[in-house]
Amino acid sequence: MSLTVVANRVPIRRTDDGWKASVGGLTTALLPVLEQQGGVWVGMGEDAELPDRQPYPQDDPDFLVRRVPLSEEELENYYYGMANRVLWPVSHYLIQHLELKNEFIDTYRSVNERFAQAVLEESPDDPGEIIWIQDYHLMLAPRHIREERPDATIGHFWHIPWPAMEVFRILPWSRELLRGMLGCDLIGFHVQEYVDNFIESAEVLLGAEVTDDTVTYDGHTTRVEAHPIGIDVDRFRRMSATDEVKEKAAKLRDRLGTQNIVIGIDRLDYTKGILSRLTAFERFLEQNPEYHGKVSFYQIATPSRTKVESYQQLKREVDEAVGRINGQFARDNWVPVNYRYRTYTQFELCAFYRAADAALITPLRDGMNVVTQEFITATQNGALILSELTGAAYLLPEAIQVNPYDQDGLAGAIKRALEMPDEERRRRLTSLKTSVDELDVHRWAGRFLDSFTPPA
Ligand code: GDG
């Protein structure tokens, strides 16, 4: 058996030292499988100079990288349009950011067809071959592949929430998109809530025949299962125990100079709840003057989708909120909110995780949220405040769970985290670490792939 992975992005990038595998959960999980079994990874080509076909590693190739070259206009409509301005906001229930344009879906259709074509060209037509498609960029590709290759084994993993049927049906193309997905044999989501929402969408919108874990439509049955994703636990554990990370963490604590540090780490995205987190921290400071000068909030926001207007506006609003809070509360040597709009290395992120007394992870919606798992793995005694509207919340009951829209609740949770008795902190963290170990991303990939052949 070999594997064909199909994802929006290819798993390698050019560095000063030549081509390297990118760092990220998906790549970490799937490259070892490709290295062992061989296969191909199909992803978009954003740069016309790069070859369509690139064996990797160059010297002694394990697998093939196949690019689907996209023009700037295609990238604009398929990626920045349909993926980021339509499917992303709808799936996160944030429909005020939805922009429906015909050119988005038209290009999405043709790009999905081209991805399917590349799969058909590169993926061997063997009975043992598994074609594994990733995420919301590629909803229509499974059906195209199925039409050409009725016996293919096709899976899809959806990394974001699948919304309630009533929300998904807002999309004028909801039925077409569902039909596209139902070309698969197996569809994976992080948690049962999304599985149930998907099955209900297929039942109501397509009149498909369903059970608790299958959808039968047009003579083909698709299994739908929860497969929660994890992180590369060993890697994060090892990184956070290095002298480099320990020194960076100690320096950060010295520099901030407060007894308590609370951190937030996210892509700058309106789903992550950064603004409401900032106003909750402001409320915490208003309500708890005894903490003035004693707590620092450190928010890292990594630039993301900067071409999209909603993201530009969010950046302005976050800048403004940080200015307002610091303007009101900062004094002498104390800056209550430290805000960084930039990208860090994973080592640097580990130092932040290790330096923090508490992490404030409060998305308005999030498929899983793996920053949570990175923090749990790296911290030695930190407390976790986690939005109940994340996939992670289902798996981590020992976190302090909050409704991210409830400002008083969030402010109270910050106080509770900072004042949590040591014994309770330790007990919760031990249990959280056990859950995160269990979710490990290598196991996730193994479980998904094993699920194609369920025990008889
Ligand atoms: C989607 C779903 C689901 C962040 N800043 C930097 C940096 N990061 C890394 C984090 C973490 C990752 O990015 C973000 O992961 P999330 O899970 O928070 O979110 P999404 O990007 O929205 O991903 C999500 C995920 O897919 C997996 O299925 O959990 O729900 O939305 O790993 O560490 N990494 C580096 N520098 C940064 O500045 N190196």
XYZ file of C-alpha atoms and ligand atoms in Angstrom:
495
model
C 0.000 0.000 0.000
C 1.104 3.564 -0.612
C -0.582 6.777 0.422
C -1.796 9.787 -1.530
C -2.206 12.856 0.661
C -4.156 15.762 -0.808
C -3.986 19.065 1.052
C -4.112 22.752 0.260
C -0.400 23.179 0.936
C 2.572 20.979 0.070
C 4.635 19.760 3.073
C 8.025 21.177 2.039
C 9.520 24.641 1.861
C 12.683 26.174 0.456
C 15.251 27.327 3.040
C 18.803 28.691 2.807
C 19.951 25.063 3.232
C 17.746 23.691 0.465
C 14.332 22.043 0.667
C 13.083 21.066 4.125
C 9.890 19.495 5.488
C 7.634 22.167 7.016
C 6.954 22.098 10.732
C 3.318 21.506 11.613
C 1.001 18.875 13.007
C -0.187 17.450 9.720
C 3.260 17.224 8.135
C 4.709 15.717 11.297
C 2.021 13.043 11.318
C 1.953 12.128 7.663
C 5.556 12.409 6.488
C 6.700 9.345 8.466
C 3.910 7.346 6.794
C 4.943 8.597 3.352
C 8.619 7.968 4.124
C 7.841 4.411 5.163
C 5.314 3.461 2.530
C 6.043 5.867 -0.300
C 3.404 7.799 -2.151
C 2.551 11.291 -3.218
C 1.473 14.566 -1.631
C -0.681 16.783 -3.844
C -0.947 20.476 -2.909
C -1.312 23.878 -4.525
C 1.555 25.558 -6.356
C 1.616 29.273 -5.616
C 4.832 29.988 -7.475
C 4.942 29.383 -11.229
C 8.725 28.909 -11.043
C 8.465 25.731 -8.994
C 8.205 22.358 -10.734
C 4.849 20.581 -10.847
C 6.515 17.325 -9.823
C 9.268 17.233 -7.219
C 10.613 13.975 -5.753
C 11.577 14.518 -2.098
C 14.169 14.337 -0.628
C 16.031 15.164 -3.798
C 19.004 12.814 -3.205
C 17.087 9.712 -2.217
C 13.364 10.319 -2.729
C 10.783 8.756 -0.421
C 7.750 10.285 -2.061
C 6.612 12.696 -4.748
C 5.379 16.243 -4.205
C 2.883 17.146 -6.919
C 1.849 20.775 -7.271
C -1.379 22.050 -8.785
C -0.262 25.447 -10.101
C -2.706 28.273 -9.378
C -2.800 31.714 -10.977
C -3.081 34.748 -8.703
C -6.712 35.113 -9.608
C -7.421 31.482 -8.778
C -5.667 31.820 -5.460
C -7.721 34.929 -4.741
C -11.068 33.235 -5.428
C -10.456 29.653 -4.313
C -8.309 30.275 -1.225
C -8.902 33.863 -0.050
C -12.474 33.734 -1.359
C -14.295 30.416 -1.001
C -12.076 28.909 1.715
C -11.405 31.967 3.869
C -14.443 34.193 3.272
C -17.151 31.534 2.920
C -16.384 28.131 4.430
C -14.280 29.421 7.327
C -16.815 31.924 8.759
C -19.825 29.636 8.225
C -18.143 26.690 9.910
C -17.294 28.881 12.913
C -20.821 30.348 13.160
C -19.433 33.838 12.437
C -21.608 34.634 9.462
C -21.139 38.380 9.760
C -17.829 37.700 7.965
C -19.453 35.722 5.147
C -19.036 37.039 1.579
C -20.880 35.135 -1.123
C -19.623 35.669 -4.659
C -20.149 33.528 -7.736
C -16.505 33.800 -8.760
C -15.533 32.150 -5.442
C -17.556 28.988 -6.022
C -16.789 28.903 -9.771
C -13.047 28.900 -9.123
C -13.432 26.510 -6.171
C -15.140 24.070 -8.539
C -12.438 24.243 -11.178
C -9.556 24.114 -8.691
C -11.071 21.081 -6.941
C -11.397 19.410 -10.312
C -7.732 20.091 -11.048
C -6.697 18.643 -7.675
C -8.770 15.537 -8.482
C -7.111 15.303 -11.904
C -3.644 15.480 -10.337
C -4.617 12.693 -7.915
C -5.832 10.527 -10.784
C -2.552 11.104 -12.630
C -0.238 10.392 -9.696
C -2.025 7.965 -7.425
C -1.661 4.300 -8.430
C -4.931 2.570 -9.275
C -4.202 -0.269 -6.802
C -6.664 -1.892 -4.430
C -4.514 -1.085 -1.365
C -4.012 2.599 -2.229
C -5.493 5.127 0.205
C -6.283 8.664 -0.927
C -6.479 10.947 2.098
C -7.836 14.459 1.490
C -7.476 17.233 4.073
C -9.821 20.007 5.059
C -12.376 22.466 3.792
C -10.415 23.596 0.750
C -11.185 20.343 -1.008
C -14.840 19.395 -0.549
C -15.608 18.675 -4.191
C -12.488 16.667 -5.082
C -13.692 13.343 -3.547
C -16.684 13.087 -5.894
C -14.570 13.791 -8.987
C -12.112 11.080 -7.990
C -14.935 8.628 -7.224
C -16.542 9.226 -10.632
C -13.343 8.259 -12.418
C -12.322 5.520 -10.017
C -15.378 3.870 -8.426
C -13.284 1.399 -6.396
C -10.818 3.890 -4.936
C -10.432 4.139 -1.132
C -10.956 7.804 -0.288
C -10.858 9.524 3.111
C -11.292 13.123 4.195
C -10.352 14.800 7.446
C -12.110 18.059 8.287
C -10.006 20.182 10.682
C -12.558 22.845 11.645
C -16.039 22.564 13.183
C -18.894 21.256 11.042
C -21.682 23.666 11.959
C -25.273 22.879 12.832
C -27.304 21.919 9.760
C -29.350 25.128 9.984
C -26.172 27.175 9.693
C -24.526 25.080 6.977
C -27.659 25.341 4.838
C -27.191 29.120 4.623
C -24.696 28.394 1.844
C -26.408 28.446 -1.537
C -24.102 25.588 -2.565
C -24.585 23.464 0.558
C -26.024 20.452 -1.296
C -23.356 20.433 -3.970
C -20.623 20.624 -1.321
C -22.139 17.759 0.654
C -22.414 15.618 -2.481
C -18.735 16.313 -3.121
C -17.738 15.084 0.358
C -19.918 11.992 0.047
C -17.591 10.661 -2.649
C -15.506 9.464 0.355
C -15.517 6.125 2.143
C -14.542 7.721 5.452
C -14.895 11.274 6.771
C -13.208 12.248 10.035
C -13.978 15.132 12.394
C -12.412 16.031 15.727
C -15.454 15.359 17.913
C -18.877 13.728 17.910
C -20.740 17.064 17.761
C -19.367 17.704 14.256
C -20.088 14.109 13.184
C -23.710 14.521 14.262
C -24.011 17.894 12.515
C -22.621 16.463 9.279
C -24.938 13.458 9.326
C -27.942 15.677 9.995
C -26.910 17.985 7.133
C -26.779 15.020 4.733
C -30.102 13.653 5.959
C -32.039 16.902 5.812
C -30.447 18.620 2.832
C -29.917 15.603 0.569
C -32.513 13.190 1.901
C -29.675 10.681 2.425
C -30.226 7.502 4.384
C -28.290 7.727 7.645
C -27.327 5.795 10.774
C -25.347 7.042 13.798
C -22.124 6.744 11.839
C -22.931 6.297 8.151
C -24.494 8.233 5.310
C -25.737 6.399 2.232
C -26.341 8.563 -0.798
C -26.580 7.743 -4.461
C -25.764 4.076 -3.820
C -22.545 4.773 -1.904
C -22.011 4.537 1.862
C -19.680 6.898 3.715
C -18.622 6.282 7.315
C -18.413 9.402 9.481
C -16.283 9.220 12.638
C -14.671 11.307 15.368
C -10.856 11.204 15.258
C -9.535 13.960 17.526
C -6.133 15.266 16.455
C -3.148 15.674 18.766
C 0.351 17.120 18.668
C 3.782 15.549 18.400
C 3.972 15.086 22.164
C 7.573 13.824 22.257
C 8.846 16.730 20.222
C 7.166 19.328 22.444
C 8.223 17.535 25.598
C 11.830 17.381 24.435
C 11.891 20.989 23.226
C 10.439 22.353 26.443
C 13.041 20.495 28.532
C 16.047 21.973 26.669
C 18.358 24.475 28.346
C 17.626 26.910 25.543
C 13.906 26.940 26.365
C 14.471 27.033 30.137
C 16.801 30.023 29.769
C 14.421 31.872 27.473
C 11.548 31.247 29.903
C 13.586 32.519 32.859
C 14.612 35.626 30.905
C 11.011 36.336 29.997
C 9.935 36.115 33.637
C 12.767 38.447 34.645
C 11.955 40.925 31.929
C 8.260 41.100 32.760
C 9.040 41.249 36.456
C 5.526 40.352 37.655
C 4.595 37.492 39.984
C 2.083 36.149 37.497
C 2.129 35.705 33.726
C -0.891 34.808 31.637
C -0.394 34.010 27.954
C -2.461 33.806 24.797
C -1.029 32.414 21.532
C -3.050 32.373 18.319
C -3.077 33.184 14.660
C -4.633 36.656 14.444
C -8.056 35.325 13.513
C -11.525 36.522 14.498
C -12.465 32.970 15.562
C -9.817 32.922 18.294
C -11.591 35.366 20.597
C -8.585 37.646 21.131
C -10.629 40.834 21.500
C -13.059 39.436 24.019
C -10.113 37.959 25.929
C -8.485 41.391 26.102
C -11.641 43.064 27.379
C -12.041 40.269 29.932
C -8.492 40.910 31.150
C -9.368 44.611 31.358
C -12.397 43.715 33.475
C -10.223 41.501 35.670
C -7.934 44.482 36.310
C -10.901 46.738 37.075
C -12.328 44.231 39.527
C -9.044 43.248 41.188
C -6.872 46.291 41.904
C -4.694 44.137 44.192
C -3.309 42.520 41.021
C -2.115 45.807 39.514
C 1.626 45.530 39.015
C 1.497 41.804 39.799
C 0.224 40.210 36.608
C 1.258 40.494 32.944
C -0.803 39.292 30.049
C 1.342 38.307 27.054
C -0.584 37.919 23.808
C 1.169 36.606 20.716
C -0.846 36.998 17.531
C 0.725 35.499 14.451
C -0.057 37.327 11.187
C -2.563 35.340 9.141
C -4.672 35.868 5.974
C -3.548 39.476 5.919
C -5.142 40.098 2.514
C -8.641 39.591 3.909
C -10.358 42.796 5.077
C -11.907 41.221 8.228
C -8.400 40.284 9.386
C -7.062 43.784 8.736
C -9.921 45.239 10.723
C -9.364 42.807 13.583
C -5.728 43.876 13.723
C -6.778 47.513 14.107
C -9.249 46.606 16.846
C -6.710 44.547 18.770
C -4.126 47.363 18.502
C -6.731 49.746 19.862
C -7.799 47.491 22.752
C -4.179 46.927 23.831
C -3.547 50.698 23.695
C -6.685 51.416 25.723
C -5.861 48.898 28.476
C -2.230 49.905 28.787
C -3.171 53.585 28.591
C -5.488 53.177 31.533
C -3.582 50.762 33.780
C 0.176 50.901 33.018
C 2.335 52.523 35.665
C 6.055 52.917 36.465
C 7.622 49.627 35.408
C 4.437 47.698 34.765
C 2.883 47.115 31.336
C -0.257 44.992 31.838
C -0.618 43.785 28.228
C 2.414 42.742 26.206
C 1.276 42.270 22.646
C 3.376 40.876 19.788
C 2.163 40.699 16.203
C 4.777 38.404 14.692
C 5.840 34.807 14.143
C 8.047 32.906 16.592
C 9.994 29.645 16.380
C 8.565 26.618 18.153
C 11.389 26.875 20.704
C 10.339 30.424 21.495
C 6.706 29.372 21.810
C 7.756 26.629 24.232
C 9.527 29.244 26.345
C 6.291 31.253 26.558
C 4.347 28.115 27.493
C 6.900 27.294 30.172
C 7.079 30.805 31.603
C 3.318 31.161 31.997
C 1.285 30.551 35.144
C -1.859 30.321 33.090
C -2.902 30.104 29.439
C -6.024 31.892 28.310
C -7.322 29.995 25.282
C -10.733 31.345 24.492
C -11.808 30.902 20.856
C -15.363 31.797 19.873
C -15.246 28.469 17.990
C -12.358 26.165 17.167
C -12.313 22.728 15.543
C -9.814 21.443 18.109
C -7.167 24.030 19.134
C -3.780 22.408 19.465
C -2.105 25.387 21.187
C -3.948 24.011 24.222
C -2.164 20.694 23.882
C 1.218 22.335 23.296
C 0.787 24.378 26.477
C -0.238 21.336 28.529
C 2.795 19.402 27.293
C 5.296 22.201 27.859
C 4.111 23.610 31.176
C 5.220 22.286 34.538
C 2.600 23.834 36.760
C 0.428 26.095 34.602
C -3.351 26.365 34.772
C -5.474 26.210 31.633
C -8.504 28.384 30.951
C -10.276 26.959 27.915
C -13.285 28.014 25.875
C -16.077 25.465 25.984
C -16.700 26.204 22.281
C -13.590 24.316 21.142
C -13.191 20.669 20.172
C -10.475 20.473 22.836
C -13.023 21.227 25.561
C -14.725 17.862 24.977
C -11.436 16.067 25.547
C -10.016 18.134 28.397
C -12.617 18.312 31.160
C -9.936 19.205 33.732
C -9.399 22.643 32.179
C -11.190 25.621 33.704
C -13.881 25.854 31.059
C -15.454 29.169 30.139
C -17.959 30.634 27.711
C -15.801 33.047 25.671
C -18.709 35.477 25.285
C -19.134 35.761 29.071
C -16.824 38.584 30.090
C -17.476 38.304 33.822
C -17.032 34.548 33.643
C -13.669 35.013 31.886
C -12.485 37.638 34.366
C -13.475 35.299 37.221
C -11.656 32.388 35.569
C -8.408 34.403 35.404
C -8.604 35.025 39.146
C -9.466 31.404 39.807
C -6.526 30.174 37.721
C -4.060 32.486 39.478
C -5.320 31.554 42.926
C -5.736 27.825 42.351
C -4.152 25.822 45.200
C -0.976 23.959 44.164
C -2.485 20.578 44.883
C -5.482 21.239 42.607
C -3.216 22.609 39.848
C -1.058 19.495 39.981
C -4.015 17.152 39.974
C -5.636 18.852 36.983
C -2.407 19.088 35.048
C -1.563 15.415 35.557
C -4.897 14.441 34.130
C -4.605 16.941 31.250
C -1.161 15.601 30.344
C -2.525 12.047 30.251
C -5.296 13.107 27.858
C -2.861 14.944 25.581
C -0.469 11.950 25.461
C -3.366 9.801 24.338
C -4.216 12.207 21.479
C -0.684 12.213 20.002
C -0.707 13.109 16.301
C 1.076 9.923 15.193
C -1.626 7.876 16.875
C -4.253 10.093 15.244
C -2.903 9.302 11.773
C -2.622 5.603 12.622
C -6.165 5.449 13.945
C -7.597 7.200 10.896
C -5.740 4.962 8.458
C -6.636 1.814 10.428
C -10.248 2.847 10.290
C -10.373 2.148 6.550
C -10.262 -1.519 7.422
C -12.456 -1.904 10.508
C -12.142 -5.254 12.296
C -14.584 -7.793 10.842
C -6.926 24.299 12.304
C -8.188 24.374 13.172
C -7.247 22.574 14.649
C 0.909 29.828 16.122
N 1.721 30.908 16.133
C 2.945 30.454 15.771
C 2.865 29.081 15.542
N 1.604 28.728 15.760
C 1.123 27.336 15.676
C 0.736 26.820 17.039
C -0.176 25.663 16.656
C -0.794 26.155 15.345
O -0.018 27.232 14.868
C -2.203 26.680 15.526
O -3.039 25.601 15.776
P -4.594 25.789 16.154
O -5.107 24.446 16.531
O -4.755 26.834 17.189
O -5.315 26.377 14.923
P -5.524 26.579 13.341
O -4.334 27.133 12.687
O -6.745 27.421 13.265
O -5.817 25.089 12.741
C -7.882 23.975 14.616
C -6.081 22.490 13.682
O -6.462 22.916 12.367
C -5.562 21.039 13.581
O -6.567 20.174 13.130
O -6.777 22.343 15.968
O -9.087 23.956 15.367
O -8.744 25.704 13.127
O 0.564 24.509 16.399
O 1.888 26.440 17.764
N 3.916 28.303 15.200
C 5.121 28.927 15.071
N 5.265 30.286 15.240
C 4.221 31.075 15.605
O 4.374 32.288 15.788
N 6.202 28.190 14.753
